[in-house]
mmCIF file of C-alpha atoms in Angstrom:
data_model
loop_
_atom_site.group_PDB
_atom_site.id
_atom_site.type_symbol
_atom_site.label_atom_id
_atom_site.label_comp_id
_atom_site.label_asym_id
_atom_site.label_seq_id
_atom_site.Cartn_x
_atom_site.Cartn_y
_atom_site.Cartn_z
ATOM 1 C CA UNK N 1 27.068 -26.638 2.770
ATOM 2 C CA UNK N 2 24.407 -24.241 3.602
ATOM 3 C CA UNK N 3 23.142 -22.254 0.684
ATOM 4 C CA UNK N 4 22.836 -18.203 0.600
ATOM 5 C CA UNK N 5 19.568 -17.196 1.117
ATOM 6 C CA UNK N 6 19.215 -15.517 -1.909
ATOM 7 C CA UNK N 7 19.156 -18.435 -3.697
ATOM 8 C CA UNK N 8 15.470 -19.255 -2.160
ATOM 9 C CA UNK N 9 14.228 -16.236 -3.648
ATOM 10 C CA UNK N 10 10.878 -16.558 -5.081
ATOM 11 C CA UNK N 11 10.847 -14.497 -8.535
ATOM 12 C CA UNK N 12 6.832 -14.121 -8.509
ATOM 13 C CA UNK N 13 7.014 -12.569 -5.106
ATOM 14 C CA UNK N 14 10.180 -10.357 -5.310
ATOM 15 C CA UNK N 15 8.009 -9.044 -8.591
ATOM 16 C CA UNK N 16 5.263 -8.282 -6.831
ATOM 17 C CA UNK N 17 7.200 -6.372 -3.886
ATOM 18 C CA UNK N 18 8.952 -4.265 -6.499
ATOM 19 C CA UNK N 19 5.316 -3.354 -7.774
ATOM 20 C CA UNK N 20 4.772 -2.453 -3.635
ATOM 21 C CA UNK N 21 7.651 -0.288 -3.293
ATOM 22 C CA UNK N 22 6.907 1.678 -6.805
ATOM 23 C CA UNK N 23 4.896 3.526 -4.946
ATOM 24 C CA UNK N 24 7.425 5.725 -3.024
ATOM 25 C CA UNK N 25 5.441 8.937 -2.345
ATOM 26 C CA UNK N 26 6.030 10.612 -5.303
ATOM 27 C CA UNK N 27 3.496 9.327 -7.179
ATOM 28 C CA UNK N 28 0.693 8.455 -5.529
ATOM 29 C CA UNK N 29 -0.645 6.374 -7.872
ATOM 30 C CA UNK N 30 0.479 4.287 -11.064
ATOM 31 C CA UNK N 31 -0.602 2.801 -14.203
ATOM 32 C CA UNK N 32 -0.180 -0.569 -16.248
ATOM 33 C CA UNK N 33 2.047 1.046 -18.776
ATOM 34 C CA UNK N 34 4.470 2.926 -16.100
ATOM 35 C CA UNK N 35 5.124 0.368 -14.065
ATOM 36 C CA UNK N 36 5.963 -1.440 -17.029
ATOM 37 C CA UNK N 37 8.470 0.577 -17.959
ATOM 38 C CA UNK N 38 9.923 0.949 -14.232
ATOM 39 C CA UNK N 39 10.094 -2.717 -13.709
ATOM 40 C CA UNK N 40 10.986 -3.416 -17.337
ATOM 41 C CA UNK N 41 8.066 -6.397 -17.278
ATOM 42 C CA UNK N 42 5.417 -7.159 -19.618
ATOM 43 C CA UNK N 43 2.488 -5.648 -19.233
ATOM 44 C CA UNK N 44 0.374 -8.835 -18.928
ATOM 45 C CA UNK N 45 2.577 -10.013 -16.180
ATOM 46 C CA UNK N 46 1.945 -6.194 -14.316
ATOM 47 C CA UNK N 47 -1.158 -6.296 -14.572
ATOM 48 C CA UNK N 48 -1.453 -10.178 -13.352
ATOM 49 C CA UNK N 49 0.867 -8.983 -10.234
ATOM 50 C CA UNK N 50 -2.108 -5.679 -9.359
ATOM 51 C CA UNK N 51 -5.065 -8.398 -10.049
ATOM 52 C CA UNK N 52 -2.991 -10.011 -7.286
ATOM 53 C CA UNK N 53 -2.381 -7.389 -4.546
ATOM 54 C CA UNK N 54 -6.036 -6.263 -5.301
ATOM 55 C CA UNK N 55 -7.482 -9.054 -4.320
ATOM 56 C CA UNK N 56 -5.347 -9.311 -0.924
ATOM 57 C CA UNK N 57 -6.064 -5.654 -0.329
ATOM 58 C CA UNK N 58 -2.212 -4.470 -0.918
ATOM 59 C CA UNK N 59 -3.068 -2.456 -4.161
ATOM 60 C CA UNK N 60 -6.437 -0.517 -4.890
ATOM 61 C CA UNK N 61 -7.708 0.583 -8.102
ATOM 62 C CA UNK N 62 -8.973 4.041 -8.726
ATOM 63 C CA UNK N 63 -12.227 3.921 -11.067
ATOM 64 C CA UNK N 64 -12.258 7.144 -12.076
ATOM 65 C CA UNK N 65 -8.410 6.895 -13.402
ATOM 66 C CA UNK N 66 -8.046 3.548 -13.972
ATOM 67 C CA UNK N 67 -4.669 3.959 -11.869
ATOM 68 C CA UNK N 68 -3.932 2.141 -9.245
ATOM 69 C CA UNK N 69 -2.364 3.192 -5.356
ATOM 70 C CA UNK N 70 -1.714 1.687 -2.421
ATOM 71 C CA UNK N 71 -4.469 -0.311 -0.237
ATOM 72 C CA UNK N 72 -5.427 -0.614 3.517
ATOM 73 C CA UNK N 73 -3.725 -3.455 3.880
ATOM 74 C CA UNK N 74 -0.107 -1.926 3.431
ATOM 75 C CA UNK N 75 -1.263 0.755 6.496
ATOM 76 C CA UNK N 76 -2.363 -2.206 8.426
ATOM 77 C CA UNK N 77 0.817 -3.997 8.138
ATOM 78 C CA UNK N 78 2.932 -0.709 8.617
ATOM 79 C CA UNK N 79 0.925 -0.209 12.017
ATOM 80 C CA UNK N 80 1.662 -4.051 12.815
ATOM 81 C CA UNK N 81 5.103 -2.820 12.696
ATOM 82 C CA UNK N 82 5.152 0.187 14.479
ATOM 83 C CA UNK N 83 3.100 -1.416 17.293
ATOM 84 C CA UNK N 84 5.551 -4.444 17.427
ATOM 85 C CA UNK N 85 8.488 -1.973 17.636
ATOM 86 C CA UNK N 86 6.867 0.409 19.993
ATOM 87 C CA UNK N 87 7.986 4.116 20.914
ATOM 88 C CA UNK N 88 9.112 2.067 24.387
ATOM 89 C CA UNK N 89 11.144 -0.808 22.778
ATOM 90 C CA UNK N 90 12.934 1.769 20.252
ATOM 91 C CA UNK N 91 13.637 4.349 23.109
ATOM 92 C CA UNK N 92 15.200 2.179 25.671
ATOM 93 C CA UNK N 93 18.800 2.196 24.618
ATOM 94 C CA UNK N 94 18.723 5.779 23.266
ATOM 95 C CA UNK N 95 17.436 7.171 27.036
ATOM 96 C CA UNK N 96 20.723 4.791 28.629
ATOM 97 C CA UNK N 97 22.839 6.322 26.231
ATOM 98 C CA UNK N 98 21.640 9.792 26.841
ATOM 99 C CA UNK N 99 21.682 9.534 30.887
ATOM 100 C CA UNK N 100 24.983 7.702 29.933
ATOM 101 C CA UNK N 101 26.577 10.958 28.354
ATOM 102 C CA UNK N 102 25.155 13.938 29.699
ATOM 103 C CA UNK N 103 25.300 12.265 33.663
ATOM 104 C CA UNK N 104 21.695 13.253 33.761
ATOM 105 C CA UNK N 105 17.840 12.066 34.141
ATOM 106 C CA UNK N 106 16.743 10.991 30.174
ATOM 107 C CA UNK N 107 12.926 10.569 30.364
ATOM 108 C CA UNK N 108 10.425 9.993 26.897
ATOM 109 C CA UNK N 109 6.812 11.233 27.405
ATOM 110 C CA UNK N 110 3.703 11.099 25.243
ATOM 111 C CA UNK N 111 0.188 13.387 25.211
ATOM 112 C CA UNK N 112 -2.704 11.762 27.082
ATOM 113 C CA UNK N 113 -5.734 13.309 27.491
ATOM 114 C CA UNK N 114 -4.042 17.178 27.434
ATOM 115 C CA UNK N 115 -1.128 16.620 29.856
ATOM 116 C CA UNK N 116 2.453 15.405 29.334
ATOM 117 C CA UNK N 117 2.900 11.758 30.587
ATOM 118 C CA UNK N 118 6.567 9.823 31.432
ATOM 119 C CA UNK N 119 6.371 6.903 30.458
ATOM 120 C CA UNK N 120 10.059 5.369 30.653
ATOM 121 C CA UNK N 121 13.232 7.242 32.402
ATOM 122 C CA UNK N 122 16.622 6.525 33.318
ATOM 123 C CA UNK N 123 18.026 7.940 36.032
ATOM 124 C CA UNK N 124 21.439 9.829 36.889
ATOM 125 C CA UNK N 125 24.449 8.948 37.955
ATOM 126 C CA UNK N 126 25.111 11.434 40.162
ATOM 127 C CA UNK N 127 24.155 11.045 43.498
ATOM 128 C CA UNK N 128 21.803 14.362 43.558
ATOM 129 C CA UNK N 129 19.249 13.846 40.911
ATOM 130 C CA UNK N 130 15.924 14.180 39.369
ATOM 131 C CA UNK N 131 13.852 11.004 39.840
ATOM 132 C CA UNK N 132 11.077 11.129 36.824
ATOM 133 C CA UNK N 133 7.566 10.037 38.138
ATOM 134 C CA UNK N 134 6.763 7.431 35.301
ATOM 135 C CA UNK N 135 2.832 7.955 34.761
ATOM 136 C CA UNK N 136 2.544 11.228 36.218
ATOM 137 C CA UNK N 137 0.259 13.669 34.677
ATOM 138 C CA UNK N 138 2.202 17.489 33.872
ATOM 139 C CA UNK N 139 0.502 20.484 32.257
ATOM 140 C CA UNK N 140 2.007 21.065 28.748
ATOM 141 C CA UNK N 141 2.472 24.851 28.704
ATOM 142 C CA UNK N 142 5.393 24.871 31.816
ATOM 143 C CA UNK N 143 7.300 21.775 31.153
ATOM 144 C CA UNK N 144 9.833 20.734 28.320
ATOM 145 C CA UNK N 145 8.132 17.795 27.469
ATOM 146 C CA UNK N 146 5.180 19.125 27.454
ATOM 147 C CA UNK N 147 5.852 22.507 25.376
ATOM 148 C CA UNK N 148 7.554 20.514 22.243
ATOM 149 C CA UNK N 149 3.750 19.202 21.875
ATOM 150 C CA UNK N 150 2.412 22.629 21.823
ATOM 151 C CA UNK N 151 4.637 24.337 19.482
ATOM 152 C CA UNK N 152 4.177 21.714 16.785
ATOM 153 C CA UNK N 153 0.241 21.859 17.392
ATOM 154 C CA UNK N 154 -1.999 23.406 14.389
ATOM 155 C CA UNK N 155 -4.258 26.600 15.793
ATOM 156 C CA UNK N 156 -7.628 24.207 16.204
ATOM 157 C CA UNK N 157 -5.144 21.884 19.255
ATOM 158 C CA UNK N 158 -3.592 25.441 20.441
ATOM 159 C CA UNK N 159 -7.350 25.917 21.311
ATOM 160 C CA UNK N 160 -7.735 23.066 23.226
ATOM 161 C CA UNK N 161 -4.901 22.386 24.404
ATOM 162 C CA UNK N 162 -3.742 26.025 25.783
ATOM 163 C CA UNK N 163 -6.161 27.300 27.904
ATOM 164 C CA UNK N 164 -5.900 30.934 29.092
ATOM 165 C CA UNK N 165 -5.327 31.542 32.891
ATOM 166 C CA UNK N 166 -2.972 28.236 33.575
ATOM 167 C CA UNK N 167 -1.862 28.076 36.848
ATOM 168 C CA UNK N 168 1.295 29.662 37.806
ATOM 169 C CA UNK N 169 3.808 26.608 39.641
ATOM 170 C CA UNK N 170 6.403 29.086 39.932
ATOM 171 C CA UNK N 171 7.608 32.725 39.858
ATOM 172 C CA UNK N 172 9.311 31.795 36.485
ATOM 173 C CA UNK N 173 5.797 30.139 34.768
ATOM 174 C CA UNK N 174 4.456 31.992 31.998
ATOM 175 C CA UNK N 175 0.720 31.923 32.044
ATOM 176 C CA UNK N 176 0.200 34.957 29.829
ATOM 177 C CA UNK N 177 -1.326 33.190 26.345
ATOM 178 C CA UNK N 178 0.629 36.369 24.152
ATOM 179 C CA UNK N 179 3.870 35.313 25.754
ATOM 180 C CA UNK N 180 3.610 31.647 25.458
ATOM 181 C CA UNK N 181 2.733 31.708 21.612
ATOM 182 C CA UNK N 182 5.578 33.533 21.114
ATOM 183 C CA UNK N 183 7.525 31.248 23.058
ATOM 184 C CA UNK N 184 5.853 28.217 21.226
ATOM 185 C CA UNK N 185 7.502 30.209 17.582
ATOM 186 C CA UNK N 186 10.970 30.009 19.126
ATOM 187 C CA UNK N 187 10.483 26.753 20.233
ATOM 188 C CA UNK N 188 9.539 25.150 16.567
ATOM 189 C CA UNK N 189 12.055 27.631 15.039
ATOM 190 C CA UNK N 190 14.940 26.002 17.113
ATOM 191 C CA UNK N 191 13.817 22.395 17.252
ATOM 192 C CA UNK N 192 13.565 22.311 21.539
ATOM 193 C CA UNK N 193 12.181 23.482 24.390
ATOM 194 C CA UNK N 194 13.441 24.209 27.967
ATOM 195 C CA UNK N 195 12.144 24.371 31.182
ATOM 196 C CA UNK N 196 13.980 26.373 33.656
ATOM 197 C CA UNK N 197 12.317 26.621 36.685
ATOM 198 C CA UNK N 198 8.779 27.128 35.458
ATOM 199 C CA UNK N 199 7.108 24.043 36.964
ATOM 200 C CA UNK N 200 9.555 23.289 39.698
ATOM 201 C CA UNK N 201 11.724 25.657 41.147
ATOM 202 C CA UNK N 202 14.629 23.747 42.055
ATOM 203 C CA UNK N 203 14.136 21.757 38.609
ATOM 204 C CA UNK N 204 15.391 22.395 34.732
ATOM 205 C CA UNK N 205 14.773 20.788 31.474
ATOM 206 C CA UNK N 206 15.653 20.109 27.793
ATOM 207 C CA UNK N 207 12.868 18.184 25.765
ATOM 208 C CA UNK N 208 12.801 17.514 21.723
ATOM 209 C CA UNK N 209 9.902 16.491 19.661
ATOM 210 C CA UNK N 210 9.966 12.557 18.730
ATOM 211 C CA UNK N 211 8.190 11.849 15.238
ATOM 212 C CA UNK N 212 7.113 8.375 13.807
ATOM 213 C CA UNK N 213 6.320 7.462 9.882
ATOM 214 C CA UNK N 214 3.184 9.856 9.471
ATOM 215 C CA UNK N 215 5.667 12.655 10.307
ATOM 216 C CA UNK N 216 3.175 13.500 13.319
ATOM 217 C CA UNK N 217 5.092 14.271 16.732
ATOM 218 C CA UNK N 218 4.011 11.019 18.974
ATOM 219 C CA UNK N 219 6.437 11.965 22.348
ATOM 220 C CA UNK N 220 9.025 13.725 23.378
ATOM 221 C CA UNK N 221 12.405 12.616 24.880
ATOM 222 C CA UNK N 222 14.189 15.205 27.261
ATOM 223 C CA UNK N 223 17.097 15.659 29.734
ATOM 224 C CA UNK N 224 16.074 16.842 33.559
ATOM 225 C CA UNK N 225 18.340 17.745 35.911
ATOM 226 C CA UNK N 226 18.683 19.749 39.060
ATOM 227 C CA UNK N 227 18.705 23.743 38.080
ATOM 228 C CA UNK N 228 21.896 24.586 40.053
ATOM 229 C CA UNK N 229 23.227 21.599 37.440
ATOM 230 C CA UNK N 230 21.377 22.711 34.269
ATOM 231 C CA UNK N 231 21.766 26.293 33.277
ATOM 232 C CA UNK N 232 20.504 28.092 30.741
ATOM 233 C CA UNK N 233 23.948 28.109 29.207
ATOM 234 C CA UNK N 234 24.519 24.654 29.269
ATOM 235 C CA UNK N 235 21.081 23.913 28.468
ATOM 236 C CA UNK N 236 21.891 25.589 25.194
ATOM 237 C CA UNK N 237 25.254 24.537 24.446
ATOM 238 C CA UNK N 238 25.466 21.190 25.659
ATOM 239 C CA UNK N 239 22.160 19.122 26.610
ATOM 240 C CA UNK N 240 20.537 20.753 23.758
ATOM 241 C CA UNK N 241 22.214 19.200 21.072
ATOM 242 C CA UNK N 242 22.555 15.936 22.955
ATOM 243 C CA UNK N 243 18.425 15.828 23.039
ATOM 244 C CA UNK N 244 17.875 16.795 19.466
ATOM 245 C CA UNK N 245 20.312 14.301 18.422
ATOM 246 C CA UNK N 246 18.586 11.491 20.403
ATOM 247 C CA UNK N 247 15.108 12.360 18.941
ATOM 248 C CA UNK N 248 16.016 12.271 15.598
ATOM 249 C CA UNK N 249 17.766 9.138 16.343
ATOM 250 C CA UNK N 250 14.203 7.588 17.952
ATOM 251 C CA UNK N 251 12.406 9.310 15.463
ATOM 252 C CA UNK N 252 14.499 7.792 12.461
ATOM 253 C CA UNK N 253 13.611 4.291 14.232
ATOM 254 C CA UNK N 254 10.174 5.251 14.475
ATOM 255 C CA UNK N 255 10.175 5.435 10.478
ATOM 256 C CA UNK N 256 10.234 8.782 10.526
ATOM 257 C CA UNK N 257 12.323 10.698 7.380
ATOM 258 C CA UNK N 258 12.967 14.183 7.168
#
């Protein structure tokens, strides 16, 4: 008979994971004597269990306290994670179920280098469709994708990132800076951006900002579709939702928490 795994549980280590997880965000950093308390252990077996995280680089003592906090080696291993799990991996089955549902083009996209890059896409079901260029490079202040970045920029990226005199795609692009800040407040306001026209006529899109566990906006995952197909209506009422949803479902895997 196989035994529960629980049963293999190593007391010493469980200890010193519960010393680990102590530090939640609340507190940013702990003493002997209240993490005694918390984890109702002697204080000579607390301080044994910091001594030991110290010395592996988990746990870092302040000098000037006497407190300790967390150490490099817990952002190492959380970046281990998030690399092993990748935006890619985690966004996979969330694009299939969103092409799945709203019969449309899902794409997720990243910032390289000032400009809005696909990176994964699946397509439509419908036989006239928006095929996603997967590498392609698209200016950030006329595309979905490419706005969420922008409206969730601080003032010193705006700079750099939103040049004045952009070049106008369409009748419907807005290269007037005034008008696209204001459009950038709406955008974080509601939670989404749409493109209607502005960097391809004949094209329209829904995009909503993807954030990981430093709470930073890393891509964006959106909905494209043919504009005859994607009003501004149903852009609102229907896609909308479906794209916000998905993001904070990919953002949620991403370790992201509200």
């Amino acid at each position: 008979m196989r035994r529960e795994k629980t049963n293999y549980v190593i007391q010493s280590v469980s200890h010193a994971l519960d010393v680990i997880e102590q530090f939640d965000g609340e507190r940013d950093e702990l003493g002997v004597t209240e993490l005694s308390k918390r984890l109702k252990l002697h204080k000579n077996n607390v301080f044994r269990l910091l001594a030991t995280l110290e010395a592996r680089g988990y746990i870092e003592q302040n000098k000037a306290t006497d407190n300790y906090r967390l150490g490099i080696r817990c952002l190492q291993i959380g970046q281990n994670y998030v690399s092993q799990v990748g935006l890619l991996r985690q966004a996979r089955p969330i694009l299939e179920q969103l092409a799945r549902t709203s019969h449309e083009t899902s794409l997720v996209a990243v910032l390289r280098r000032g400009v809005a890059v696909p990176l994964d896409a699946v397509e439509s079901d419908q036989a006239v469709r928006l095929v996603s260029r997967i590498g392609e490079a698209l200016p950030l202040y006329c595309t979905a994708i490419g706005k969420v970045y922008l409206a969730f920029s601080s003032e010193d990226e705006l700079r750099e990132l939103l040049p004045d005199g952009g070049i106008k795609f369409t009748d419907r692009t807005i290269t007037d800076r005034s008008a696209l800040l204001t459009q950038l407040k709406h955008i974080a306001d509601k939670g989404y951006a749409v493109d209607l026209g502005e960097h391809v006529a004949d094209a329209s899109s829904v995009a909503a900002p993807v954030r990981d566990y430093t709470r930073n906006v890393v891509g964006s995952i959106a909905i494209s579709a043919p504009r005859y197909r994607l009003s501004e209506e149903r852009a609102q009422k229907e896609v909308a939702p479906l794209v916000t949803k998905a993001a904070a479902e990919l953002s949620s895997r991403l370790g992201f928490k509200p």
